[in-house]
Amino acid sequence: MCGIVGYVGREQAAPILLDGLEHLEYRGYDSAGVAVLGPTRGLQMKKAKGRLKVLSAMVDGGRTMEGCLGIGHTRWATHGQPNDVNSHPHLSQDERIAVVHNGIIENYVEIKEFLISQGIRFQSETDTEVVAQLLGFYYKETGDLMGSVYRVLHRIEGAYALGILCADVPDAFVAARKDAPLLLGYGEGCSFVASDVTAIIKHTRDVSYMEDGEVAVVRADGIRVFNAMGQPIEKEHSFIDWDVSAAEKGGYPHFMFKEILEQPEAVRKTVSPRLRNGEICFEELSLTDEQIRAYKRLFIVACGSSYHVGMVGKYNLERLLRIPVDVMLASEFRYADPLVDQDTLVIVISQSGETLDTMAALRQARALGGRILSIVNVVGSSIAREADDVLYTWAGPEIAVATTKAYSTQLVLLDMLGLYFARIRGSVTEEESERILEGLRALPEMMERVLQEKEEIQYLASRYFNHDSVFYIGRNLDYALGLESSLKLKEISYIHSEAYASGELKHGTISLIEPGTLVVALGTYTPLFEKTLSNIVEVQARGADVVALTTESRRDDMRKTVPNVLTVPDTHVILEPSLGIIPMQLFAYYVALQRGCDIDKPRNLAKSVTVE
Ligand code: M6R
């Protein structure tokens, strides 16, 4: 989704902005632009549809723009097509003010009508241009930039992270935030603003996160931050301790491939520090044992793959805790009048910690009296900061749009949380608990074993990459696993695919099975293995080609029915999805590779979905 970077310092701004934008490319975008302010040439702006390299070529890597102060943007179209004109920055009519914006201005039509009635002529179809034009309009009236910024912020509705450059202010730019992430970076003789830390981490690790309603005036020698009333405030600084190389491709063909291979280590980092002397320790949790015992119901709320983690969690947590666990898509939850009260714990899952629907669901749940526990990968992100408790997954930066290692670490952390609660509530036997703990300890090594089977998966992908439609079928945990497997395939290979609970096929979908249809049958949930075999036979009888996944102990049984069998090691049944997902991710990856798709940046998708 859209990305913002701003710089002010002693060096030429444009090359720094372009480099920052390059590090935001992974978020997904369709056009890019920069505005720079220089002592000789004043406010200069360049923007272009397409990849960043198009813009970079236009400005010779930034060398044709002059000035040590600037803002840059990658746009993911919402209002108006992806084209040069709709790209950001947008200018006020007198071209004295340039604005970049992430988010959506919901009342832009009404403001646009007002401005048109005042003689303002619009260039683009975007909601963002109203911010630039309204700001220019107020500024022309008063000549007071900060006063005009506040007037604009009071008038616009919706979500925004804004970067604002004014031709009359040669040493500073302004940033503002509401419901869209924005952070400030403090360098040596320079300052930054960015929507995502990856854009500036090579320049500084000293950052602070802007809160809703805050406005910052960013200068080379420091940043002043004001609250919604215009009063100065002190910001808490955070230190980013990421390994920069984790956000680099490091010789791998794609980030997604690298991140698939990183999963054993990511899971090890997430699990090991929380396993001590045979106990699960969540020192970061402020929930008391008494509160954990008192909850009568759990909700899991998330989007996309994080929602699929919740689907696995429903089966596993209900099994362990024997209380109802409802899983809801965040975009549905927020408008569904959900049955949440003070007896409900709401578990919110998000890799980025910035997904707008998930954030809105969190606020809705809190307003209804629920307590919020979040599972988040990005430290300091909005969801992490707003939740009552946060458990971090230690997957490290995930760059590929299609999540892999973040999904795996979310999954294992939710399993651990379920077991932790179950031990406190006394709803799991000592013996069962021991077997799960043993499985958790062995999981990274088992994942490594699964990764060694890559070639076989690549071979299967080369046989089936030409299919137009793929079905994933499974029961119970395998159904939940199928949902994520199917999403992986469709998002990166653009093949139509659906996940079905095997038992549900005969209620309609089996009509789509015809000779040559590819069905991926998931049979890692061994308690229902025989039922899955029956469903496989049903689709084979209708001519489907079947690729099956099962555990090593059931390989021979599966082979009697299906020639193409992939296996994962046997572990405790609740942990099987953590192993089963790896061959499915690899299958999707190799299929997309064969089809020549843009694997790390699939069309129309964004890494962090900050619009509704
Ligand atoms: O950052 P989040 O976990 O909140 O993101 C949720 C979804 O947008 C995300 O999982 C999306 O479905 C991925 N592209 C899937 O690979």
mmCIF file of C-alpha atoms and ligand atoms in Angstrom, residues 303-306 349-353 355 358 401-403 410 484 487-488 491 606-607 609, ligand 1:
data_model
loop_
_atom_site.group_PDB
_atom_site.id
_atom_site.type_symbol
_atom_site.label_atom_id
_atom_site.label_comp_id
_atom_site.label_asym_id
_atom_site.label_seq_id
_atom_site.Cartn_x
_atom_site.Cartn_y
_atom_site.Cartn_z
ATOM 1 C CA CYS A 303 -7.545 -10.477 7.997
ATOM 2 C CA GLY A 304 -6.111 -12.675 5.244
ATOM 3 C CA SER A 305 -3.452 -15.125 6.350
ATOM 4 C CA SER A 306 -3.640 -13.881 9.914
ATOM 5 C CA ILE A 349 -3.547 -11.073 14.924
ATOM 6 C CA SER A 350 -1.579 -8.949 12.463
ATOM 7 C CA GLN A 351 1.862 -9.252 10.920
ATOM 8 C CA SER A 352 2.164 -5.575 10.058
ATOM 9 C CA GLY A 353 0.255 -4.287 13.074
ATOM 10 C CA THR A 355 -4.062 -3.318 8.952
ATOM 11 C CA THR A 358 -7.995 -5.087 12.185
ATOM 12 C CA VAL A 401 3.728 -9.531 0.017
ATOM 13 C CA ALA A 402 2.706 -13.168 0.450
ATOM 14 C CA THR A 403 3.308 -13.959 4.080
ATOM 15 C CA GLN A 410 1.782 -16.444 14.465
ATOM 16 C CA GLU A 484 -3.980 -20.604 3.710
ATOM 17 C CA LEU A 487 -4.573 -18.099 -0.651
ATOM 18 C CA LYS A 488 -0.836 -18.559 -1.195
ATOM 19 C CA GLU A 491 -2.151 -14.444 -4.605
ATOM 20 C CA ALA A 606 -0.109 -4.564 -0.852
ATOM 21 C CA LYS A 607 1.910 -5.741 2.109
ATOM 22 C CA VAL A 609 -3.408 -2.798 3.963
HETATM 23 O O1 M6R B 1 -0.450 -7.439 8.396
HETATM 24 P P1 M6R B 1 -1.637 -8.313 8.571
HETATM 25 O O2 M6R B 1 -1.302 -9.652 9.145
HETATM 26 O O3 M6R B 1 -2.730 -7.657 9.379
HETATM 27 O O4 M6R B 1 -2.205 -8.525 7.125
HETATM 28 C C1 M6R B 1 -3.379 -9.233 6.872
HETATM 29 C C2 M6R B 1 -3.500 -9.606 5.414
HETATM 30 O O5 M6R B 1 -3.544 -8.462 4.618
HETATM 31 C C3 M6R B 1 -2.343 -10.498 4.965
HETATM 32 O O6 M6R B 1 -2.238 -11.641 5.739
HETATM 33 C C4 M6R B 1 -2.519 -10.892 3.487
HETATM 34 O O7 M6R B 1 -3.615 -11.738 3.366
HETATM 35 C C5 M6R B 1 -1.235 -11.549 2.961
HETATM 36 N N1 M6R B 1 -0.857 -10.985 1.714
HETATM 37 C C6 M6R B 1 -1.344 -12.991 2.738
HETATM 38 O O8 M6R B 1 -0.171 -13.534 2.226
#
